[in-house]
Tab-separated table of C-alpha atoms in Angstrom:
chain	number	residue	atom	x	y	z
A	1	HIS	CA	16.746	-6.967	70.689
A	2	MET	CA	17.010	-5.871	67.159
A	3	ALA	CA	14.179	-7.934	66.166
A	4	HIS	CA	12.096	-6.346	69.110
A	5	ALA	CA	12.987	-2.792	67.780
A	6	ARG	CA	12.079	-3.779	64.205
A	7	ASP	CA	8.718	-5.074	65.530
A	8	LYS	CA	8.107	-1.978	67.450
A	9	ALA	CA	9.028	0.183	64.563
A	10	GLY	CA	6.614	-2.067	62.412
A	11	MET	CA	3.732	-1.515	64.751
A	12	GLY	CA	4.303	2.011	64.842
A	13	TYR	CA	1.681	2.836	62.394
A	14	THR	CA	-0.702	-0.203	62.259
A	15	ALA	CA	-1.498	0.294	65.967
A	16	LYS	CA	-3.065	3.752	65.116
A	17	ASP	CA	-6.612	2.645	63.896
A	18	GLY	CA	-4.939	0.995	60.766
A	19	ALA	CA	-3.675	4.386	59.398
A	20	MET	CA	-0.677	4.036	56.959
A	21	PRO	CA	1.692	7.006	56.760
A	22	GLU	CA	0.741	9.473	54.042
A	23	ALA	CA	3.991	8.270	51.933
A	24	VAL	CA	3.493	4.703	52.085
A	25	LYS	CA	-0.140	5.279	51.063
A	26	GLN	CA	0.648	7.488	48.145
A	27	ALA	CA	3.307	5.347	46.858
A	28	GLU	CA	1.148	2.337	46.855
A	29	GLU	CA	-1.744	4.545	45.010
A	30	ALA	CA	0.719	5.746	42.529
A	31	ASP	CA	1.905	1.924	41.957
A	32	TRP	CA	-1.716	0.857	41.500
A	33	LYS	CA	-2.315	3.826	39.044
A	34	ARG	CA	0.657	2.634	36.977
A	35	LYS	CA	-0.485	-0.625	36.682
A	36	GLN	CA	-4.001	0.406	35.561
A	37	ALA	CA	-2.529	2.665	33.222
A	38	ALA	CA	-0.236	-0.148	31.887
A	39	GLU	CA	-3.146	-2.474	31.532
A	40	ALA	CA	-5.433	0.228	30.049
A	41	ARG	CA	-2.416	0.796	27.312
A	42	GLU	CA	-2.009	-2.988	26.751
A	43	ASP	CA	-5.948	-3.211	26.359
A	44	ALA	CA	-5.970	-0.026	23.800
A	45	GLU	CA	-3.048	-1.503	21.665
A	46	LYS	CA	-4.884	-4.958	21.638
A	47	LYS	CA	-8.116	-3.110	20.422
A	48	ALA	CA	-6.124	-0.957	17.993
A	49	GLU	CA	-4.486	-4.118	16.538
A	50	GLU	CA	-7.903	-5.789	16.243
A	51	LYS	CA	-9.324	-2.867	14.390
A	52	LEU	CA	-6.477	-2.912	11.841
A	53	LYS	CA	-6.771	-6.439	11.210
A	54	GLU	CA	-10.647	-5.956	10.576
A	55	GLN	CA	-10.075	-2.824	8.233
A	56	THR	CA	-7.559	-5.044	6.147
A	57	LYS	CA	-9.960	-7.711	5.915
A	58	GLU	CA	-12.473	-5.269	4.678
A	59	LEU	CA	-10.388	-3.518	2.176
A	60	GLU	CA	-9.521	-7.212	0.848
A	61	LYS	CA	-13.120	-7.927	0.618
A	62	GLN	CA	-13.429	-4.632	-1.245
A	63	GLN	CA	-10.433	-5.306	-3.555
A	64	GLN	CA	-12.139	-6.218	-6.865
A	65	ILE	CA	-10.536	-9.354	-8.337
A	66	LEU	CA	-10.357	-8.793	-12.163
A	67	GLN	CA	-9.077	-11.162	-14.657
A	68	VAL	CA	-6.856	-10.147	-17.622
A	69	ASN	CA	-7.764	-11.295	-20.996
A	70	ALA	CA	-6.515	-14.281	-23.114
A	71	ARG	CA	-4.734	-11.687	-25.419
A	72	VAL	CA	-3.099	-10.003	-22.442
A	73	LYS	CA	-2.118	-13.366	-21.102
A	74	ALA	CA	-0.544	-14.381	-24.359
A	75	ASN	CA	1.359	-10.967	-24.432
A	76	ALA	CA	2.719	-11.805	-20.935
A	77	ASP	CA	4.141	-15.288	-22.089
A	78	LYS	CA	5.217	-14.134	-25.434
A	79	PHE	CA	7.134	-11.075	-24.284
A	80	ASN	CA	8.007	-12.271	-20.842
A	81	TYR	CA	6.445	-9.757	-18.710
A	82	ALA	CA	7.561	-11.490	-15.337
A	83	GLY	CA	11.114	-11.332	-16.567
A	84	ILE	CA	10.800	-7.675	-17.390
A	85	GLU	CA	9.030	-7.022	-13.977
A	86	GLN	CA	12.002	-8.997	-12.249
A	87	LYS	CA	14.419	-6.926	-14.032
A	88	HIS	CA	13.093	-3.569	-13.075
A	89	ASN	CA	11.944	-5.001	-9.780
A	90	LEU	CA	8.113	-4.197	-10.182
A	91	PRO	CA	5.166	-5.813	-8.292
A	92	SER	CA	4.307	-9.166	-10.022
A	93	GLY	CA	1.502	-8.643	-12.543
A	94	MET	CA	2.096	-5.133	-12.889
A	95	LEU	CA	2.573	-5.105	-16.680
A	96	SER	CA	-0.077	-7.378	-17.734
A	97	SER	CA	-2.704	-5.216	-15.484
A	98	ILE	CA	-1.394	-1.866	-17.281
A	99	ASP	CA	-1.512	-3.742	-20.604
A	100	MET	CA	-5.180	-4.941	-19.856
A	101	GLN	CA	-6.392	-1.622	-18.442
A	102	GLU	CA	-4.827	0.609	-21.250
A	103	SER	CA	-5.666	-1.293	-24.611
A	104	ARG	CA	-7.013	-4.733	-23.385
A	105	GLY	CA	-3.894	-6.186	-24.962
A	106	ASN	CA	-4.104	-4.680	-28.187
A	107	SER	CA	-0.738	-3.549	-29.637
A	108	ARG	CA	-2.233	-1.364	-32.358
A	109	ALA	CA	-4.527	0.715	-29.910
A	110	VAL	CA	-4.574	4.386	-30.723
A	111	GLY	CA	-5.862	6.778	-28.040
A	112	PRO	CA	-7.820	10.000	-28.665
A	113	MET	CA	-5.779	13.078	-29.748
A	114	THR	CA	-4.550	15.357	-26.927
A	115	LYS	CA	-2.609	18.227	-26.583
A	116	TYR	CA	0.334	15.875	-25.986
A	117	GLY	CA	-0.544	13.554	-28.999
A	118	ALA	CA	-2.162	10.087	-29.117
A	119	ALA	CA	-1.222	7.343	-26.788
A	120	LYS	CA	-0.238	4.502	-28.631
A	121	GLY	CA	0.112	0.568	-28.285
A	122	ASN	CA	-0.348	-2.034	-25.392
A	123	PHE	CA	0.980	0.539	-22.880
A	124	GLN	CA	-0.695	3.646	-24.466
A	125	MET	CA	2.363	5.663	-24.517
A	126	LEU	CA	2.556	9.349	-25.460
A	127	ASP	CA	5.657	10.274	-27.832
A	128	GLY	CA	7.137	12.327	-25.001
A	129	THR	CA	6.974	9.345	-22.598
A	130	ALA	CA	8.198	6.689	-25.178
A	131	LYS	CA	11.271	9.275	-26.114
A	132	ARG	CA	12.091	9.499	-22.452
A	133	PHE	CA	12.393	5.770	-21.717
A	134	GLY	CA	13.898	4.761	-25.152
A	135	VAL	CA	10.859	3.310	-26.853
A	136	THR	CA	11.297	4.364	-30.643
A	137	ASN	CA	8.126	2.312	-31.694
A	138	PRO	CA	5.228	1.999	-29.058
A	139	PHE	CA	3.548	-0.275	-31.274
A	140	ASP	CA	6.260	-2.903	-30.570
A	141	THR	CA	5.082	-4.839	-27.454
A	142	LYS	CA	8.556	-5.848	-26.326
A	143	GLN	CA	10.105	-2.434	-26.599
A	144	ALA	CA	6.603	-0.923	-25.206
A	145	ALA	CA	6.697	-3.351	-22.153
A	146	GLU	CA	10.502	-2.260	-21.543
A	147	GLY	CA	9.635	1.230	-21.657
A	148	ALA	CA	6.488	0.990	-19.460
A	149	ALA	CA	8.440	-0.898	-16.916
A	150	LYS	CA	10.974	1.725	-16.882
A	151	TYR	CA	8.381	4.228	-16.237
A	152	LEU	CA	6.674	2.454	-13.606
A	153	ARG	CA	10.130	1.941	-11.815
A	154	PHE	CA	10.570	5.591	-12.037
A	155	LEU	CA	7.086	6.487	-10.485
A	156	LEU	CA	7.343	3.915	-7.837
A	157	ASP	CA	10.723	5.532	-6.930
A	158	LYS	CA	9.430	9.123	-7.209
A	159	PHE	CA	6.334	8.589	-5.205
A	160	GLY	CA	7.192	5.486	-3.085
A	161	ASP	CA	3.637	4.462	-3.342
A	162	ILE	CA	2.112	1.923	-5.583
A	163	ASP	CA	-1.362	3.758	-5.690
A	164	LYS	CA	0.377	6.991	-6.574
A	165	ALA	CA	2.540	5.534	-9.204
A	166	ILE	CA	-0.409	3.848	-10.913
A	167	SER	CA	-2.161	6.925	-10.830
A	168	ALA	CA	0.764	8.866	-12.249
A	169	TYR	CA	1.042	6.389	-15.041
A	170	HIS	CA	-2.582	7.434	-16.088
A	171	ALA	CA	-2.661	11.327	-15.176
A	172	GLY	CA	0.806	12.052	-15.250
A	173	GLU	CA	3.265	12.594	-12.560
A	174	GLY	CA	2.842	16.475	-12.372
A	175	ASN	CA	-0.839	16.007	-11.793
A	176	VAL	CA	-0.210	13.565	-9.006
A	177	GLU	CA	2.372	15.668	-7.423
A	178	ARG	CA	-0.081	18.794	-7.455
A	179	GLY	CA	-3.140	16.845	-6.755
A	180	THR	CA	-4.580	18.000	-9.608
A	181	GLY	CA	-6.514	16.257	-12.549
A	182	ILE	CA	-7.331	13.350	-9.868
A	183	GLY	CA	-10.928	12.602	-10.436
A	184	PRO	CA	-13.200	9.709	-10.484
A	185	VAL	CA	-11.903	8.391	-13.669
A	186	ASN	CA	-8.323	8.133	-12.172
A	187	ARG	CA	-9.091	6.784	-9.033
A	188	GLN	CA	-11.179	3.812	-10.947
A	189	TYR	CA	-8.242	3.284	-13.101
A	190	VAL	CA	-6.076	2.767	-9.933
A	191	LYS	CA	-8.753	0.316	-8.466
A	192	ASN	CA	-8.883	-1.564	-12.025
A	193	VAL	CA	-5.153	-2.064	-12.096
A	194	LYS	CA	-4.912	-3.220	-8.767
A	195	GLY	CA	-7.885	-5.416	-9.286
A	196	TYR	CA	-6.055	-7.027	-12.367
A	197	MET	CA	-2.933	-7.229	-10.374
A	198	ALA	CA	-4.891	-9.265	-7.868
A	199	GLY	CA	-6.105	-11.406	-10.412
A	200	VAL	CA	-2.912	-12.172	-12.160
A	201	ASN	CA	-1.448	-13.218	-8.741
A	202	GLY	CA	-4.155	-15.558	-7.998
A	203	VAL	CA	-5.969	-13.715	-4.999
A	204	GLU	CA	-9.349	-15.179	-4.372
A	205	ALA	CA	-12.050	-12.910	-3.885
A	206	GLY	CA	-12.967	-12.323	-0.159
A	207	THR	CA	-10.006	-14.037	1.202
């Protein structure tokens, strides 16, 4: 008897020219829309992920791979740049790259006179920066590498961004904070340092 009643109830709406009650129809439609939306979202996420992968590949292709010279390599070995980098938790190859970009490994390098004085040594330290990071003789590569490492660690902590840290090593942290004095020369400087880092770390071009 129950079964019969159920059948009757079930037949209640199918008998009328296959019309479903509005509520059922709406529920099914809503469900279908939800499914469609979920699929569209998944699709969009997949596409976004693929685009990101492509962009990363492109960026890597654009990344210059630059090689440091023999003098910088000799400095890195003699003064244990890798050890200093580890001690200050710096990215591998950063000191060699700055040494290369700043002085091409020349401990006697002196930059042009500026209002802050002349930059000196492998890491082209201004007197103020040298003093700040405990470098008494910027022409002493071992001392200068330690000082440069401390300064780079300070900049990485301050900006939380490797590009900004490299930019600030060149242009000064005040300029990076204010966004002033950051022109094509500074942008090229950042690009070069990252290129040398890629080279030091054995990144192959276009991979």
